[in-house]
mmCIF file of C-alpha atoms in Angstrom:
data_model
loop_
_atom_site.group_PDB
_atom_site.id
_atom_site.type_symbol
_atom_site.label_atom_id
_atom_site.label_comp_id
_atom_site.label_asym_id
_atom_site.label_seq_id
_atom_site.Cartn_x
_atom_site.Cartn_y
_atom_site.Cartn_z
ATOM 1 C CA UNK A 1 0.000 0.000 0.000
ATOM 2 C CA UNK A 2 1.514 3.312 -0.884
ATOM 3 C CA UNK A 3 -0.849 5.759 1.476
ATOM 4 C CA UNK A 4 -3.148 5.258 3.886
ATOM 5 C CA UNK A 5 -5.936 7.947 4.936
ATOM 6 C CA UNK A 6 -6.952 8.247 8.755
ATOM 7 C CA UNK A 7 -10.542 9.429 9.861
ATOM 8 C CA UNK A 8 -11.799 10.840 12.932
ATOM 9 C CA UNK A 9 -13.663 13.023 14.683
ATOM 10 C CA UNK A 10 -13.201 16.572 13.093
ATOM 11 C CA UNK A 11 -9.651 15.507 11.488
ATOM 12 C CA UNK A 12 -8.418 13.254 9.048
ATOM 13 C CA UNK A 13 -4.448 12.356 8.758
ATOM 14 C CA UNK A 14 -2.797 10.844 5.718
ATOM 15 C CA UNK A 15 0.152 8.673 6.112
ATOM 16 C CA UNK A 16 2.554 7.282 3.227
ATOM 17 C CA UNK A 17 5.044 4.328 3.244
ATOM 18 C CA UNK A 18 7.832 6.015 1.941
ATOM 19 C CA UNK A 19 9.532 7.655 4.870
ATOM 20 C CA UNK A 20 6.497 6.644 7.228
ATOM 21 C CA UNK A 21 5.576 10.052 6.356
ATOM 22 C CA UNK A 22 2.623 12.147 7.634
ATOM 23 C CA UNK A 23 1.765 14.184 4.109
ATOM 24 C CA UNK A 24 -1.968 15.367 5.179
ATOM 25 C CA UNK A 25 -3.767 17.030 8.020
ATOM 26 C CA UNK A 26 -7.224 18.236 7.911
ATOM 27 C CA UNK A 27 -9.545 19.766 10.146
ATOM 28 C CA UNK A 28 -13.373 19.489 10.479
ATOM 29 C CA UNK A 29 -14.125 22.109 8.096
ATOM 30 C CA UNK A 30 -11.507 20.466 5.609
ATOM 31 C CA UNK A 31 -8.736 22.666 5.564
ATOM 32 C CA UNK A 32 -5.329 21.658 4.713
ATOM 33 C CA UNK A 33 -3.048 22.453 7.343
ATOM 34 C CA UNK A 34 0.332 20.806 6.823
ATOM 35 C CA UNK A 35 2.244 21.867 4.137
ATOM 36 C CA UNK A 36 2.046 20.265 0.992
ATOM 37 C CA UNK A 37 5.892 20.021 -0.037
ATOM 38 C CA UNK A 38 6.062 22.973 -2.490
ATOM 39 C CA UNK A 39 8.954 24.197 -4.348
ATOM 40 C CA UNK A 40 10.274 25.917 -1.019
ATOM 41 C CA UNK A 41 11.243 22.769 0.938
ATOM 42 C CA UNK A 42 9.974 19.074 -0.845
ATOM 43 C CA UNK A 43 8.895 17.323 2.210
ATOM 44 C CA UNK A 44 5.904 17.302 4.427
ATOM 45 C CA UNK A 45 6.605 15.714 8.675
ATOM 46 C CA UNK A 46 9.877 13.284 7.878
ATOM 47 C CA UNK A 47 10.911 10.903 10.463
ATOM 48 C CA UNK A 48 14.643 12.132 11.722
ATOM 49 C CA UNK A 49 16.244 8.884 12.725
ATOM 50 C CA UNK A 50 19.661 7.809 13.475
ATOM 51 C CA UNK A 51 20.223 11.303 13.995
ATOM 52 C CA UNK A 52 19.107 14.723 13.996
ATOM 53 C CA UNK A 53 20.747 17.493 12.152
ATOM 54 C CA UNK A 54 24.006 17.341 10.623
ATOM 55 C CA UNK A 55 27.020 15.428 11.587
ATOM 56 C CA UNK A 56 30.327 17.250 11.289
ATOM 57 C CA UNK A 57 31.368 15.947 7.531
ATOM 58 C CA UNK A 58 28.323 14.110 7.350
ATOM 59 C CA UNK A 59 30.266 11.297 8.625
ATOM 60 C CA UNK A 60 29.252 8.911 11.204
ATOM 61 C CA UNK A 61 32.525 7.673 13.535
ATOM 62 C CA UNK A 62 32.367 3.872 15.136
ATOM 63 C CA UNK A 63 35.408 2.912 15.965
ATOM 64 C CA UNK A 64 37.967 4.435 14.703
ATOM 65 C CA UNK A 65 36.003 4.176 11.447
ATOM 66 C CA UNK A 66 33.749 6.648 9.367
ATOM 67 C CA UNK A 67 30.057 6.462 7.849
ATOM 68 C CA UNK A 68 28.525 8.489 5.244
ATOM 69 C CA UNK A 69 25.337 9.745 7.234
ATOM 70 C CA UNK A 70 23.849 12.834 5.421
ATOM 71 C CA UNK A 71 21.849 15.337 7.316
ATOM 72 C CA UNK A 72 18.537 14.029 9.545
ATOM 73 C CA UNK A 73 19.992 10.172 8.723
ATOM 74 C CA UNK A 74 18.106 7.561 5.839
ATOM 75 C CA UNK A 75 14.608 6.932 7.476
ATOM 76 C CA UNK A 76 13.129 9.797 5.608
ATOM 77 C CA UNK A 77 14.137 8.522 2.250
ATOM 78 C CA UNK A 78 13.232 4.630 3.261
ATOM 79 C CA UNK A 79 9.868 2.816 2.751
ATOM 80 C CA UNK A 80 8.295 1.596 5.403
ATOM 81 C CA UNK A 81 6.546 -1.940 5.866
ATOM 82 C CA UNK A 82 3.041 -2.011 6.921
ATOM 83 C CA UNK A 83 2.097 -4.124 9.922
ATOM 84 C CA UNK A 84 -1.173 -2.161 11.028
ATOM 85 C CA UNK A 85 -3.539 -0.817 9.084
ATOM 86 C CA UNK A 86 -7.155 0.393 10.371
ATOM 87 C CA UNK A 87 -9.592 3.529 9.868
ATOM 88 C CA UNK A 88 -8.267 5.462 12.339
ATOM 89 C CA UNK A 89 -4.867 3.675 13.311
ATOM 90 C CA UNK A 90 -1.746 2.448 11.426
ATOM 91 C CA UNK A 91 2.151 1.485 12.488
ATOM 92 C CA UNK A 92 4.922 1.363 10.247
ATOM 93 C CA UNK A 93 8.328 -0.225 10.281
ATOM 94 C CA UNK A 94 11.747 -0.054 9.387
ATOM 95 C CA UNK A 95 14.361 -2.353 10.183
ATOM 96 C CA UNK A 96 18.381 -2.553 9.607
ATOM 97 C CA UNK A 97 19.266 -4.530 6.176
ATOM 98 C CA UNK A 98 22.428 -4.324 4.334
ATOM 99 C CA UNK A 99 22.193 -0.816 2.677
ATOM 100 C CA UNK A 100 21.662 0.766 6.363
ATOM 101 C CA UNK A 101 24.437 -1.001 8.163
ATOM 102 C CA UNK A 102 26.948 0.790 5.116
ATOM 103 C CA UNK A 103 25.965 4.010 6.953
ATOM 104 C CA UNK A 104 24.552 2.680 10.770
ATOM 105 C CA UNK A 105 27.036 -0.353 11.766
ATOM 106 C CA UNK A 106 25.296 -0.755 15.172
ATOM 107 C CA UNK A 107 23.085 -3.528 16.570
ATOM 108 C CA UNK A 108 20.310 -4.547 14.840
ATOM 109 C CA UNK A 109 17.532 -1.978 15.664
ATOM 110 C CA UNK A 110 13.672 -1.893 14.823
ATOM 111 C CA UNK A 111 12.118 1.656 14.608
ATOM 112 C CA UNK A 112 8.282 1.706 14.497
ATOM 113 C CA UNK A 113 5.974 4.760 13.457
ATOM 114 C CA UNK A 114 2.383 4.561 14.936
ATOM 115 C CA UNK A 115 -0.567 6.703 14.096
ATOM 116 C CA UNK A 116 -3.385 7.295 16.179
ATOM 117 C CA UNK A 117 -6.394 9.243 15.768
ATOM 118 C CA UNK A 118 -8.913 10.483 18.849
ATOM 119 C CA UNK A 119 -11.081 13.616 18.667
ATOM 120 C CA UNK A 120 -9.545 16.701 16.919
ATOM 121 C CA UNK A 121 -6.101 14.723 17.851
ATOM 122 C CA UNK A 122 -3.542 12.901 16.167
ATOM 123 C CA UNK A 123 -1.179 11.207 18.469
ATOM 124 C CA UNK A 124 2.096 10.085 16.795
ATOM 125 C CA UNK A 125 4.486 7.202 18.194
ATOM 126 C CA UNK A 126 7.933 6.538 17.807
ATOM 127 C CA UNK A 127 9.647 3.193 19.232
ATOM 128 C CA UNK A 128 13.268 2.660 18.554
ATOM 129 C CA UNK A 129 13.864 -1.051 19.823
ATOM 130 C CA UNK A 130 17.342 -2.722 19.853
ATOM 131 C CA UNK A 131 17.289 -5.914 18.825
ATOM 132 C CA UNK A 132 20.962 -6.813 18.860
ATOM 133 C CA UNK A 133 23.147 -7.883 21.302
ATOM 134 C CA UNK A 134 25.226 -4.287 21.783
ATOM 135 C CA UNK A 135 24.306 -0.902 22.623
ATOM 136 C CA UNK A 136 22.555 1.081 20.118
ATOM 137 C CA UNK A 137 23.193 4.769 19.922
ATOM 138 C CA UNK A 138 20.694 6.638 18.005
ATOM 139 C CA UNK A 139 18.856 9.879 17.769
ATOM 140 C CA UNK A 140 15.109 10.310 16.518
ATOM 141 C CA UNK A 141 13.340 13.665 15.960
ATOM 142 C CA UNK A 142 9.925 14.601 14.523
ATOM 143 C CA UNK A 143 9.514 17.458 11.596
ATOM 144 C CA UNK A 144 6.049 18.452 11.009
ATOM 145 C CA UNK A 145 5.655 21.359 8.807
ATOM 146 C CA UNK A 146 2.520 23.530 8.917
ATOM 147 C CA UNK A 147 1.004 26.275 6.755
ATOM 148 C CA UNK A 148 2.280 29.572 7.574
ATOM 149 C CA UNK A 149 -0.709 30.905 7.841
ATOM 150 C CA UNK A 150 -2.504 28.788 8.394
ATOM 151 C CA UNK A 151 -5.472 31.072 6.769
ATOM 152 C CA UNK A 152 -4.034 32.337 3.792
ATOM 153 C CA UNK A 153 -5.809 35.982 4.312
ATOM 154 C CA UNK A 154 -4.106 36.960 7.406
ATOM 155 C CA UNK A 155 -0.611 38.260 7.612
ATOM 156 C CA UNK A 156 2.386 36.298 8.552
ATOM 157 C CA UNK A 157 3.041 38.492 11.923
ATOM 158 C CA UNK A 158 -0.634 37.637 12.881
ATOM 159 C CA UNK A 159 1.064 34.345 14.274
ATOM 160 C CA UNK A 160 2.694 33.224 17.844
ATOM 161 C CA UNK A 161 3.369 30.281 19.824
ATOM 162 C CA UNK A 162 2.574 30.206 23.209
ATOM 163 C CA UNK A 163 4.180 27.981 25.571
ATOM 164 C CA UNK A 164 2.741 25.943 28.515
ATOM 165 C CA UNK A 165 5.629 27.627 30.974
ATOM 166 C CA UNK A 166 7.778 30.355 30.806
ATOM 167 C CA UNK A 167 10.707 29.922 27.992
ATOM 168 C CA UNK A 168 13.626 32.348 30.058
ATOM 169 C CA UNK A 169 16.717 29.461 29.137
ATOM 170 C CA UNK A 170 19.082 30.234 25.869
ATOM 171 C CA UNK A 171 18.295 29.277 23.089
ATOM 172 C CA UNK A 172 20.969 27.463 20.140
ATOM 173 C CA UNK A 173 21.209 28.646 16.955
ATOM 174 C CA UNK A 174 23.525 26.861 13.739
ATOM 175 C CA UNK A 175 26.395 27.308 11.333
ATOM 176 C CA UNK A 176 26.525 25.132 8.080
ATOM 177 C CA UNK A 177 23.925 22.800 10.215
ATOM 178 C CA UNK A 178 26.190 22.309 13.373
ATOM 179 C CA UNK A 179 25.491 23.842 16.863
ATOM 180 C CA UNK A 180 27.737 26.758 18.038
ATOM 181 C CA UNK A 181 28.630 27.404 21.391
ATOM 182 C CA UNK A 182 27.313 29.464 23.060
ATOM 183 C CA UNK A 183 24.008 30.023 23.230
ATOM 184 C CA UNK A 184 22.241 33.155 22.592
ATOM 185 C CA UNK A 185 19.079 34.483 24.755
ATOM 186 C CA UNK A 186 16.110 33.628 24.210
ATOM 187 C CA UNK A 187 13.432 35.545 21.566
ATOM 188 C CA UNK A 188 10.732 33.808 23.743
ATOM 189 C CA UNK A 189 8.824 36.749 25.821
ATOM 190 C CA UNK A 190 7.390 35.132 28.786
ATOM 191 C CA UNK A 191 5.338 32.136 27.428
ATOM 192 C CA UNK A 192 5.120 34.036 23.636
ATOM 193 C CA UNK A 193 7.160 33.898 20.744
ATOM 194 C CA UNK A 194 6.133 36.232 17.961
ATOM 195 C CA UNK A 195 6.665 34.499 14.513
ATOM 196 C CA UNK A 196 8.798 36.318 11.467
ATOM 197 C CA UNK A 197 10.648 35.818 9.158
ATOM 198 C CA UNK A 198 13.510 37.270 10.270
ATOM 199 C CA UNK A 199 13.253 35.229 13.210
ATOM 200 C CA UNK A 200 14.786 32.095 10.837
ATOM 201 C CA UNK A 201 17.602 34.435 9.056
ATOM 202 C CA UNK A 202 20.030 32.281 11.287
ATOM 203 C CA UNK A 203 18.414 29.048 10.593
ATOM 204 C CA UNK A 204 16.157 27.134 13.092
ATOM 205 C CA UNK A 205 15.399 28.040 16.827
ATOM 206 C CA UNK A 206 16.632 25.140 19.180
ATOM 207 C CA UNK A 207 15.043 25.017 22.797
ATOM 208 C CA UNK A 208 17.779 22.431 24.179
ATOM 209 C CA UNK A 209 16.305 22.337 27.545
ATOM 210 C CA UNK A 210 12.670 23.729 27.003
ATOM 211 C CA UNK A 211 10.504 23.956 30.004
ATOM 212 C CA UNK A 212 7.107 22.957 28.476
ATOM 213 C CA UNK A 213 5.944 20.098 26.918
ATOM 214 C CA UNK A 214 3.618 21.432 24.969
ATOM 215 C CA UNK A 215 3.259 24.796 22.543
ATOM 216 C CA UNK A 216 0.460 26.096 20.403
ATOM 217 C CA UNK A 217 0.437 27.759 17.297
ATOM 218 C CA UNK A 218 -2.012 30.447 16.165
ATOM 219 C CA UNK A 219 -2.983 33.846 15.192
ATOM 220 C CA UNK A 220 -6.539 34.400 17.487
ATOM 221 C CA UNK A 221 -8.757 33.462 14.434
ATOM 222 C CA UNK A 222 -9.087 30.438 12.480
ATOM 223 C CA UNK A 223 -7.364 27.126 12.641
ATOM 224 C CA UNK A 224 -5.127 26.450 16.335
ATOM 225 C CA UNK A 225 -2.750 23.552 16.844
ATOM 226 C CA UNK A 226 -1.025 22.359 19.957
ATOM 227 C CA UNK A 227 1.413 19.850 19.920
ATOM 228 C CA UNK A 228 2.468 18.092 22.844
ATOM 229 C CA UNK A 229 5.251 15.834 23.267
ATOM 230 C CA UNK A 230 6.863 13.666 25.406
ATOM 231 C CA UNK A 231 9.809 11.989 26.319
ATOM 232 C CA UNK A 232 11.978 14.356 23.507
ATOM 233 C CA UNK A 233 14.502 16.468 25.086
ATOM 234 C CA UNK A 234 14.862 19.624 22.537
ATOM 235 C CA UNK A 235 12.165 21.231 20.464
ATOM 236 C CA UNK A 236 13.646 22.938 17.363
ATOM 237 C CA UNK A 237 11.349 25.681 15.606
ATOM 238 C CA UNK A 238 12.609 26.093 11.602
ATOM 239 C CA UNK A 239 11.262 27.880 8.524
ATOM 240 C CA UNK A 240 13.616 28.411 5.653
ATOM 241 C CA UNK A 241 15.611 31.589 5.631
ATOM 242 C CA UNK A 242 14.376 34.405 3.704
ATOM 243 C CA UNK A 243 11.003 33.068 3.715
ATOM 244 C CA UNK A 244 8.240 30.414 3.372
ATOM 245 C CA UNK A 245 5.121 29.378 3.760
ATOM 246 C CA UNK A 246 5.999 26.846 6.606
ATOM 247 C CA UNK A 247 6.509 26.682 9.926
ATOM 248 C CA UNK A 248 7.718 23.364 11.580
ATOM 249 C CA UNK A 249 7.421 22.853 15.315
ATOM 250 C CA UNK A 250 9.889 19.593 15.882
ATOM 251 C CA UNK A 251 10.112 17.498 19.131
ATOM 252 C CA UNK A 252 13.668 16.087 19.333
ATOM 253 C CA UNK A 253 16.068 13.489 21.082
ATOM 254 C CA UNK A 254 18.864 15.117 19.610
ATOM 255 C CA UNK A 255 20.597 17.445 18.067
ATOM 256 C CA UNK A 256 23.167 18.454 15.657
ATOM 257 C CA UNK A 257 26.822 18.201 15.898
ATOM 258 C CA UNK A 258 29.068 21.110 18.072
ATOM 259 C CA UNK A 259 30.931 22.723 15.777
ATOM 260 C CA UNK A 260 34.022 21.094 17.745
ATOM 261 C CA UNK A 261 32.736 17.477 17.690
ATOM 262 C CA UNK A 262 34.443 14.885 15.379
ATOM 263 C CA UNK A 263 34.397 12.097 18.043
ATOM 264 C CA UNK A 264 32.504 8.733 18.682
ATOM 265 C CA UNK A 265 29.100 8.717 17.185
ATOM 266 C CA UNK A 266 28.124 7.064 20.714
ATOM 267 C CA UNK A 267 29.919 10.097 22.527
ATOM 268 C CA UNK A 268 27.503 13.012 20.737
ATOM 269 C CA UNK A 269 25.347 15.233 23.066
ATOM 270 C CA UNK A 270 21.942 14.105 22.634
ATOM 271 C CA UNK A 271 22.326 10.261 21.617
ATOM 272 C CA UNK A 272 20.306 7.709 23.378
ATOM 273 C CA UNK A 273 22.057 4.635 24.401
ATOM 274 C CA UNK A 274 19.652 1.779 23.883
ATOM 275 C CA UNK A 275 20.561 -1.147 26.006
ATOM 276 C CA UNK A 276 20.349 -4.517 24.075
ATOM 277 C CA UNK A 277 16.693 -5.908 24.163
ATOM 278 C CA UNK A 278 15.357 -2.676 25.197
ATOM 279 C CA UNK A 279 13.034 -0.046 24.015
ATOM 280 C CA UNK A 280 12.778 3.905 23.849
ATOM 281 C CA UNK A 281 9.427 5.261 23.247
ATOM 282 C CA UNK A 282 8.537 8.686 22.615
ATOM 283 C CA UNK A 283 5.313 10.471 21.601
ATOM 284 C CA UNK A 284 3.646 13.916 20.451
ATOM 285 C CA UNK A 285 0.266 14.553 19.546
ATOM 286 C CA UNK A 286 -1.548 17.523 17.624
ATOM 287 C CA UNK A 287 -5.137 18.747 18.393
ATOM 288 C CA UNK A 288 -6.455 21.208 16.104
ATOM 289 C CA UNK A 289 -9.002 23.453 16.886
ATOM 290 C CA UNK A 290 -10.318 26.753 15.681
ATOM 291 C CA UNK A 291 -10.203 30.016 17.028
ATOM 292 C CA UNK A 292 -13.337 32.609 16.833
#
């Protein structure tokens, strides 16, 4: 099966096997509100995973030995299996084979993408087993991208995101896709971030230790999502510099690169170190709802 549509109550969620990607989200009314992979940026929610952001090189070290591992790692560009399919559930998997090992030469490892669709909500599951008999290091991120605006009549600047707590920690910021040092404050205000695009002229905005769990994004009319996450350590915020109709709210365990590192993939800030036989799961979920 190449795509798979999801129906609920007031929301519908398409899902394709390549990339276990999520390429549609609509609300009640039937408005699109992810964005549809224009010219701008080609893809729609891909699934980070081994890693998230860049590697310095785009190399992958194990050993004294290096990887080819280009940015956001190869689940994005894999297809998926189907193991679940329903009318308003589905999981998808991906497991190591010989093509990922020439980039990933870890334990065996089984990532699953699940799904799930409640009221207004789509809750979204990622489970990163190891099934070998060695540690796994990996990273896994989400990278939904959502119309920005949302309504197409109102202005860019109409938009914010408003956190569950106050946002006062640093923020990170990039340089040819690796982190730099020292962190810069923060452009949150309290619990609000005003939206430009000027606010993306140095690439994304990282939250590496964010206090919420949860942010929504809207202008005070129309469409509203929240997303929610948990068990993610970073939250990166990205639209493409000098402007685009996107605005992509990721939950991350991970991040890119220091500018300085060029060690040990299992040594990187961020990794998770999956014990043989064990599991990491980690969820966000989106409710939409509509403003007056």
């Amino acid at each position: 099966m190449e795509q798979l549509t999801l129906d609920g109550d007031g929301i519908s969620a398409t899902i394709v096997g390549q990339g276990a990607e999520l390429v549609s989200l609509r609300d009640a009314e039937g408005t699109q509100l992810l964005w549809q992979a224009g010219p701008e940026w080609r893809r729609h929610s891909p699934v980070l995973f081994p890693i998230v952001g860049r590697l310095k090189g785009d190399q992958l070290r194990h050993r004294g030995k290096a990887y080819p591992m280009t940015q956001h790692g190869f689940a994005r560009d894999r297809r998926f299996a189907w193991v679940e399919q329903g009318p308003s559930s589905c999981t998808l998997v991906l497991t190591d084979d010989t093509e990922t090992r020439t980039r990933y030469p870890f334990a065996a490892f089984r990532l699953a993408i699940s799904y799930s669709l409640g009221p207004r909500q789509l809750g979204v599951t990622f489970e990163v087993a190891n099934t070998g008999d060695e540690v796994l290091p990996a990273s896994v991120g989400a990278h939904p991208a959502f119309n920005w605006p949302l309504l197409p009549e109102l202005p860019k600047e109409a938009y914010r995101l408003t956190f569950a707590d106050d946002e006062p920690a640093p923020i990170r910021r990039l340089k040819d896709g690796l982190m730099l040092p020292t962190p810069q404050p923060t452009p949150v205000e309290g619990k609000t971030l005003a939206l430009s695009e000027r606010l993306f002229d140095d690439d994304a905005v990282i939250l590496d230790r964010p206090a919420s769990t949860s942010v929504r994004y809207a202008a005070g009319r129309g469409p509203a999502i929240e997303m929610s996450w948990q068990g993610f350590n970073e939250l990166g915020i990205w639209s493409k510099p000098g402007g685009a109709p996107f605005l992509c709210i990721e939950p991350w365990h991970g991040v890119a690169s220091p500018v300085d590192f060029d060690g040990e993939f299992a040594d990187k800030p961020g990794v998770m170190l999956i014990p043989p036989g064990a599991k990491r799961r980690l969820t966000y979920r989106i409710t939409i709802s509509r403003d007056a």
